Amino acid sequence: DAAVCPSQATRLSPMSRDQVRTYITSLEAKGTTYLDIGMIWAARLISPTGLFRESNALGPDGGPISRHIIFMTDGAIETHNFVYDAYGLSALDRRRTNPNELPDNAQQDALVDARFRAACEAAKAKGITIWTIAFGTELTDSLKSCASDTHYFMAANARELSATFSSIALDIARLRLVE
């Protein structure tokens, strides 16, 4: 496979339990993980000032919106300079690296990690709370630093993942009561 395309993102909208289940079961883990582009798009979709600001300005009742990103990944950053990604074919296009040098995978991994961390900080600066989940993989320092406060989790299997989502939902519900 010379291109790794993630599953299509879905705009925020009310969804039934069956619609959520159908969407989630359609997701495919294909490896070659670029955390930066995932966080960039998550923040774009809920930003109060960005591309979708008109649909994110106020809640359905006209009140303020509490913004949360639950960022789950099933893999550590894994790039390949001969795989087509969101920015082109890195080995040829070199849009993010020195145009006079061929970056190796480790250099690209470091670049994606730095961009991921920057995207996390930018989202948090907009008042977005970030929760990170490492699913079936190591909870990296990047996932820990991306999370707001200590809102990071590791889930080894579906049972632990379900418990993690329940815990996050409970915490968000508590935050709403306090605010």
Coordinates of N, CA and C in Angstrom, one line a residue:
D1 N 0.8 -1.2 0.0 CA 0.0 0.0 0.0 C 0.9 1.2 0.0
A2 N 0.8 2.1 -1.0 CA 1.7 3.2 -1.1 C 1.0 4.5 -0.5
A3 N -0.2 4.4 -0.1 CA -0.9 5.5 0.5 C -1.7 5.0 1.7
V4 N -1.7 5.7 2.8 CA -2.4 5.3 4.0 C -3.4 6.4 4.3
C5 N -4.7 6.2 4.0 CA -5.7 7.2 4.2 C -6.5 6.8 5.4
P6 N -6.7 7.7 6.3 CA -7.5 7.3 7.5 C -9.0 7.3 7.2
S7 N -9.7 6.7 8.1 CA -11.2 6.7 7.9 C -11.7 8.1 7.9
Q8 N -12.7 8.4 7.1 CA -13.3 9.7 7.0 C -13.8 10.2 8.3
A9 N -13.5 11.5 8.6 CA -14.0 12.1 9.8 C -15.4 12.5 9.6
T10 N -16.1 12.6 10.7 CA -17.5 12.9 10.7 C -17.8 14.2 11.4
R11 N -18.5 15.2 10.8 CA -18.8 16.4 11.5 C -19.6 16.2 12.7
L12 N -19.5 17.0 13.7 CA -20.3 16.9 14.9 C -21.8 17.1 14.6
S13 N -22.6 16.2 15.1 CA -24.1 16.2 14.9 C -24.7 15.2 15.8
P14 N -25.9 15.4 16.2 CA -26.6 14.3 17.0 C -26.6 13.0 16.2
M15 N -26.3 11.9 17.0 CA -26.2 10.6 16.4 C -26.9 9.6 17.4
S16 N -27.6 8.7 16.8 CA -28.2 7.6 17.6 C -27.1 6.7 18.0
R17 N -27.5 5.8 19.0 CA -26.5 4.8 19.4 C -26.1 3.9 18.3
D18 N -27.1 3.5 17.4 CA -26.8 2.7 16.3 C -25.9 3.4 15.3
Q19 N -26.1 4.7 15.1 CA -25.2 5.4 14.1 C -23.8 5.5 14.7
V20 N -23.7 5.7 16.0 CA -22.3 5.8 16.6 C -21.7 4.4 16.4
R21 N -22.4 3.3 16.7 CA -21.9 2.0 16.6 C -21.5 1.7 15.2
T22 N -22.3 2.0 14.2 CA -22.0 1.8 12.8 C -20.7 2.5 12.4
Y23 N -20.6 3.8 12.8 CA -19.4 4.6 12.5 C -18.2 4.0 13.1
I24 N -18.2 3.6 14.4 CA -17.1 3.1 15.1 C -16.6 1.8 14.5
T25 N -17.6 0.9 14.2 CA -17.2 -0.4 13.6 C -16.7 -0.3 12.2
S26 N -16.9 0.9 11.5 CA -16.4 1.0 10.2 C -14.9 1.5 10.2
L27 N -14.4 1.9 11.4 CA -13.0 2.4 11.4 C -12.1 1.3 11.3
E28 N -11.0 1.5 10.6 CA -10.0 0.5 10.3 C -8.6 1.0 10.8
A29 N -7.9 0.1 11.5 CA -6.5 0.4 11.9 C -5.6 -0.1 10.8
K30 N -4.8 0.8 10.2 CA -4.0 0.4 9.1 C -2.5 0.6 9.4
G31 N -2.2 1.1 10.6 CA -0.8 1.4 10.8 C -0.4 2.7 10.2
T32 N 0.9 2.9 10.2 CA 1.5 4.2 9.7 C 0.7 5.3 10.3
T33 N 1.0 5.6 11.6 CA 0.2 6.5 12.4 C 0.8 7.9 12.4
Y34 N 0.1 8.9 12.0 CA 0.4 10.3 12.0 C -0.5 11.0 13.0
L35 N -0.1 11.2 14.3 CA -0.9 11.8 15.3 C -1.2 13.2 15.0
D36 N -0.3 13.9 14.4 CA -0.4 15.4 14.2 C -1.6 15.7 13.4
I37 N -1.8 15.0 12.3 CA -3.0 15.4 11.4 C -4.3 15.0 12.1
G38 N -4.3 14.0 12.9 CA -5.5 13.7 13.6 C -5.9 14.8 14.6
M39 N -4.9 15.3 15.3 CA -5.2 16.3 16.3 C -5.5 17.6 15.6
I40 N -4.9 17.9 14.5 CA -5.2 19.1 13.8 C -6.6 19.1 13.3
W41 N -7.1 18.0 12.8 CA -8.5 18.0 12.3 C -9.5 17.9 13.5
A42 N -9.1 17.2 14.5 CA -10.0 17.2 15.7 C -10.3 18.6 16.2
A43 N -9.2 19.4 16.3 CA -9.3 20.8 16.8 C -10.1 21.7 15.8
R44 N -9.8 21.4 14.5 CA -10.5 22.2 13.5 C -12.0 22.0 13.5
L45 N -12.4 20.7 13.8 CA -13.9 20.4 13.8 C -14.6 21.1 14.9
I46 N -13.9 21.4 16.1 CA -14.7 21.9 17.2 C -14.2 23.3 17.6
S47 N -13.3 23.9 16.9 CA -12.7 25.2 17.2 C -13.8 26.3 17.2
P48 N -13.8 27.2 18.2 CA -14.8 28.3 18.2 C -14.4 29.4 17.2
T49 N -13.2 29.3 16.6 CA -12.7 30.4 15.7 C -12.3 29.9 14.3
G50 N -12.4 28.6 14.1 CA -11.8 28.1 12.8 C -12.8 27.9 11.7
L51 N -12.5 27.0 10.8 CA -13.2 26.7 9.6 C -14.7 26.5 9.9
F52 N -15.0 25.8 11.0 CA -16.4 25.4 11.3 C -17.0 26.2 12.4
R53 N -16.5 27.5 12.6 CA -16.9 28.3 13.7 C -18.4 28.6 13.8
E54 N -19.0 28.7 12.6 CA -20.5 29.0 12.6 C -21.3 27.9 13.3
S55 N -20.9 26.7 13.1 CA -21.7 25.6 13.7 C -21.2 25.3 15.1
N56 N -20.1 26.0 15.5 CA -19.6 25.7 16.9 C -19.7 26.9 17.8
A57 N -20.4 27.9 17.4 CA -20.4 29.2 18.2 C -21.1 29.0 19.5
L58 N -22.3 28.4 19.4 CA -23.1 28.3 20.6 C -23.8 26.9 20.7
G59 N -24.1 26.5 21.9 CA -24.8 25.2 22.1 C -26.2 25.3 21.5
P60 N -26.9 24.1 21.5 CA -28.3 24.1 20.9 C -29.3 25.0 21.7
D61 N -29.0 25.3 23.0 CA -29.8 26.2 23.7 C -29.4 27.6 23.7
G62 N -28.3 27.9 22.9 CA -27.8 29.3 22.8 C -26.7 29.6 23.8
G63 N -26.4 28.6 24.6 CA -25.4 28.8 25.7 C -24.0 28.5 25.2
P64 N -23.0 28.6 26.1 CA -21.7 28.3 25.7 C -21.5 26.8 25.6
I65 N -20.4 26.5 24.8 CA -20.1 25.1 24.6 C -18.9 24.7 25.4
S66 N -19.0 23.5 26.1 CA -17.8 22.9 26.7 C -17.1 22.0 25.7
R67 N -15.9 22.3 25.3 CA -15.3 21.6 24.2 C -14.3 20.6 24.7
H68 N -14.5 19.4 24.2 CA -13.6 18.3 24.6 C -13.2 17.4 23.4
I69 N -11.9 17.1 23.3 CA -11.4 16.1 22.3 C -11.0 14.9 23.1
I70 N -11.6 13.8 22.7 CA -11.1 12.5 23.2 C -10.3 11.9 22.1
F71 N -9.0 11.9 22.2 CA -8.0 11.5 21.2 C -7.5 10.1 21.5
M72 N -8.0 9.1 20.7 CA -7.6 7.7 20.9 C -6.7 7.3 19.8
T73 N -5.7 6.6 20.1 CA -4.8 6.0 19.1 C -4.5 4.6 19.4
D74 N -4.3 3.8 18.3 CA -3.9 2.4 18.5 C -2.4 2.2 18.1
G75 N -1.7 3.3 18.0 CA -0.3 3.1 17.7 C 0.5 4.3 17.9
A76 N 1.8 4.1 18.1 CA 2.8 5.2 18.3 C 3.0 5.8 16.9
I77 N 3.6 6.9 16.9 CA 3.9 7.6 15.6 C 4.8 6.7 14.8
E78 N 4.3 6.5 13.5 CA 5.1 5.6 12.6 C 4.9 6.2 11.2
T79 N 6.0 6.9 10.7 CA 6.0 7.5 9.4 C 6.9 6.7 8.5
H80 N 6.7 6.9 7.2 CA 7.6 6.3 6.2 C 7.7 7.4 5.1
N81 N 9.0 7.7 4.7 CA 9.1 8.8 3.8 C 8.8 8.4 2.3
F82 N 8.4 7.1 2.1 CA 8.0 6.7 0.8 C 6.5 6.3 0.8
V83 N 5.7 6.9 1.7 CA 4.3 6.6 1.8 C 3.6 8.0 1.6
Y84 N 2.6 8.1 0.8 CA 1.9 9.3 0.5 C 1.1 9.6 1.8
D85 N 1.3 10.8 2.3 CA 0.6 11.3 3.5 C -0.2 12.6 3.2
A86 N -0.7 13.2 4.3 CA -1.5 14.4 4.1 C -0.7 15.6 3.5
Y87 N 0.6 15.5 3.5 CA 1.4 16.6 2.9 C 2.2 16.1 1.6
G88 N 1.8 15.1 1.0 CA 2.4 14.6 -0.2 C 3.2 13.4 0.1
L89 N 4.1 13.1 -0.8 CA 5.1 12.0 -0.7 C 6.4 12.6 -0.1
S90 N 6.6 12.4 1.2 CA 7.6 13.1 1.9 C 9.0 13.0 1.3
A91 N 9.4 11.9 0.7 CA 10.7 11.7 0.2 C 10.9 12.6 -1.1
L92 N 9.8 12.9 -1.8 CA 9.9 13.7 -3.0 C 9.5 15.2 -2.7
D93 N 8.4 15.4 -2.0 CA 7.9 16.7 -1.9 C 8.6 17.6 -0.8
R94 N 9.0 17.0 0.3 CA 9.8 17.6 1.3 C 9.2 19.0 1.7
R95 N 7.9 19.0 1.9 CA 7.2 20.2 2.3 C 7.5 20.6 3.8
R96 N 7.9 19.6 4.6 CA 8.1 19.8 6.0 C 9.6 19.6 6.4
T97 N 10.4 19.4 5.5 CA 11.8 19.1 5.8 C 12.7 19.9 4.9
N98 N 14.0 19.8 5.1 CA 15.0 20.5 4.3 C 14.9 20.0 2.9
P99 N 14.7 20.8 1.9 CA 14.5 20.3 0.5 C 15.7 19.7 -0.1
N100 N 16.9 19.9 0.5 CA 18.1 19.4 0.0 C 18.6 18.1 0.6
E101 N 17.8 17.6 1.6 CA 18.1 16.3 2.2 C 16.9 15.4 2.3
L102 N 17.2 14.1 2.1 CA 16.2 13.1 2.2 C 16.0 12.7 3.7
P103 N 14.9 13.1 4.3 CA 14.7 12.7 5.7 C 14.5 11.2 5.9
D104 N 15.0 10.7 7.0 CA 14.8 9.3 7.3 C 13.5 9.2 8.1
N105 N 13.0 8.0 8.4 CA 11.8 7.8 9.1 C 11.9 8.4 10.5
A106 N 13.0 8.2 11.2 CA 13.2 8.7 12.5 C 13.0 10.3 12.6
Q107 N 13.6 10.9 11.6 CA 13.5 12.4 11.5 C 12.0 12.8 11.3
Q108 N 11.4 12.1 10.4 CA 9.9 12.4 10.2 C 9.1 12.1 11.4
D109 N 9.4 11.0 12.1 CA 8.7 10.7 13.4 C 8.8 11.8 14.4
A110 N 10.0 12.4 14.5 CA 10.3 13.5 15.4 C 9.5 14.7 15.0
L111 N 9.5 15.0 13.7 CA 8.7 16.1 13.2 C 7.2 16.0 13.5
V112 N 6.7 14.8 13.2 CA 5.3 14.6 13.5 C 5.0 14.7 15.0
D113 N 5.9 14.2 15.8 CA 5.7 14.3 17.2 C 5.7 15.8 17.7
A114 N 6.6 16.6 17.1 CA 6.7 18.0 17.5 C 5.4 18.7 17.0
R115 N 4.9 18.4 15.8 CA 3.7 19.0 15.3 C 2.5 18.6 16.1
F116 N 2.5 17.3 16.5 CA 1.4 16.8 17.4 C 1.3 17.6 18.7
R117 N 2.5 17.7 19.3 CA 2.5 18.4 20.6 C 2.1 19.9 20.4
A118 N 2.5 20.5 19.3 CA 2.1 21.9 19.0 C 0.6 22.0 18.8
A119 N 0.1 21.1 18.1 CA -1.4 21.1 17.8 C -2.2 20.9 19.1
C120 N -1.7 20.1 20.0 CA -2.3 19.9 21.3 C -2.3 21.2 22.1
E121 N -1.1 21.8 22.1 CA -1.0 23.1 22.9 C -1.9 24.2 22.3
A122 N -2.0 24.2 20.9 CA -2.9 25.2 20.3 C -4.4 24.9 20.6
A123 N -4.8 23.7 20.6 CA -6.1 23.3 21.0 C -6.4 23.7 22.4
K124 N -5.5 23.4 23.3 CA -5.7 23.7 24.7 C -5.8 25.3 24.9
A125 N -5.0 26.0 24.1 CA -5.0 27.5 24.2 C -6.4 28.1 23.8
K126 N -7.1 27.3 23.0 CA -8.5 27.7 22.6 C -9.6 27.3 23.6
G127 N -9.1 26.7 24.8 CA -10.1 26.3 25.8 C -10.6 24.9 25.6
I128 N -10.0 24.1 24.7 CA -10.5 22.8 24.5 C -9.8 21.8 25.5
T129 N -10.6 21.0 26.2 CA -10.0 20.0 27.1 C -9.7 18.8 26.2
I130 N -8.5 18.2 26.4 CA -8.1 17.1 25.6 C -7.9 15.9 26.6
W131 N -8.5 14.8 26.2 CA -8.4 13.5 26.8 C -7.7 12.6 25.8
T132 N -6.6 11.9 26.3 CA -5.9 11.0 25.3 C -6.0 9.5 25.9
I133 N -6.2 8.6 24.9 CA -6.3 7.2 25.2 C -5.3 6.4 24.3
A134 N -4.4 5.6 24.9 CA -3.6 4.7 24.2 C -4.3 3.4 24.2
F135 N -4.8 2.9 23.1 CA -5.6 1.7 23.0 C -4.7 0.5 22.5
G136 N -4.4 -0.4 23.3 CA -3.6 -1.6 22.9 C -2.2 -1.2 22.6
T137 N -1.7 -0.1 23.1 CA -0.3 0.3 22.9 C 0.2 1.1 24.1
E138 N 1.4 1.5 24.0 CA 2.1 2.2 25.1 C 1.5 3.6 25.2
L139 N 1.4 4.1 26.5 CA 1.0 5.4 26.7 C 2.3 6.3 26.7
T140 N 2.5 7.0 25.6 CA 3.8 7.7 25.4 C 3.8 9.0 26.2
D141 N 5.0 9.6 26.3 CA 5.1 10.9 26.9 C 4.3 12.0 26.1
S142 N 4.3 11.8 24.7 CA 3.5 12.7 23.9 C 2.1 12.7 24.2
L143 N 1.5 11.5 24.4 CA 0.1 11.4 24.7 C -0.2 12.0 26.1
K144 N 0.7 11.8 27.0 CA 0.6 12.4 28.4 C 0.6 13.9 28.3
S145 N 1.6 14.4 27.6 CA 1.8 15.9 27.5 C 0.6 16.6 26.7
C146 N 0.1 15.8 25.8 CA -1.0 16.4 25.0 C -2.3 16.5 25.9
A147 N -2.5 15.6 26.8 CA -3.7 15.6 27.6 C -3.8 16.9 28.5
S148 N -5.0 17.4 28.7 CA -5.2 18.4 29.7 C -5.0 17.8 31.1
D149 N -4.3 18.4 31.9 CA -4.1 17.9 33.3 C -3.5 16.5 33.2
T150 N -4.2 15.6 33.9 CA -3.8 14.2 33.9 C -4.9 13.4 33.2
H151 N -5.5 13.9 32.1 CA -6.6 13.2 31.4 C -6.0 12.3 30.4
Y152 N -5.2 11.4 30.7 CA -4.7 10.4 29.8 C -4.9 9.0 30.4
F153 N -5.1 8.1 29.5 CA -5.5 6.7 29.9 C -4.8 5.7 28.9
M154 N -4.7 4.5 29.4 CA -4.2 3.4 28.6 C -5.3 2.3 28.8
A155 N -5.7 1.7 27.7 CA -6.7 0.6 27.7 C -6.1 -0.5 26.8
A156 N -5.9 -1.7 27.4 CA -5.3 -2.8 26.7 C -6.3 -3.6 25.9
N157 N -7.6 -3.5 26.2 CA -8.6 -4.3 25.5 C -10.0 -3.6 25.5
A158 N -11.0 -4.2 24.9 CA -12.3 -3.6 24.8 C -12.9 -3.3 26.1
R159 N -12.8 -4.2 27.1 CA -13.3 -4.0 28.4 C -12.8 -2.7 29.1
E160 N -11.4 -2.6 29.0 CA -10.8 -1.5 29.6 C -11.1 -0.2 28.8
L161 N -11.3 -0.3 27.5 CA -11.6 0.9 26.7 C -13.0 1.4 27.1
S162 N -14.0 0.5 27.3 CA -15.3 0.8 27.7 C -15.3 1.5 29.1
A163 N -14.5 1.0 30.0 CA -14.4 1.6 31.3 C -13.8 3.0 31.2
T164 N -12.8 3.1 30.3 CA -12.2 4.4 30.2 C -13.2 5.5 29.6
F165 N -14.0 5.1 28.6 CA -15.0 6.0 28.1 C -16.0 6.3 29.2
S166 N -16.4 5.4 30.0 CA -17.3 5.6 31.1 C -16.8 6.6 32.1
S167 N -15.5 6.4 32.4 CA -14.8 7.3 33.3 C -14.8 8.8 32.8
I168 N -14.4 8.9 31.5 CA -14.3 10.2 30.9 C -15.7 10.9 30.9
A169 N -16.8 10.1 30.5 CA -18.1 10.6 30.5 C -18.5 11.1 31.8
L170 N -18.2 10.4 32.9 CA -18.5 10.8 34.2 C -17.8 12.1 34.6
D171 N -16.5 12.1 34.3 CA -15.8 13.4 34.6 C -16.3 14.6 33.8
I172 N -16.7 14.4 32.6 CA -17.2 15.5 31.8 C -18.6 15.9 32.4
A173 N -19.4 15.0 32.8 CA -20.7 15.3 33.5 C -20.4 16.1 34.8
R174 N -19.4 15.7 35.5 CA -19.1 16.4 36.8 C -18.7 17.8 36.5
L175 N -17.9 18.0 35.4 CA -17.4 19.3 35.0 C -18.6 20.2 34.7
R176 N -19.6 19.7 34.0 CA -20.8 20.5 33.7 C -21.5 20.9 34.9
L177 N -21.6 20.1 35.9 CA -22.3 20.4 37.2 C -21.6 21.5 37.9
V178 N -20.2 21.5 37.9 CA -19.5 22.5 38.6 C -19.5 23.8 37.9
E179 N -19.4 23.8 36.6 CA -19.4 25.0 35.8 C -20.8 25.6 35.9

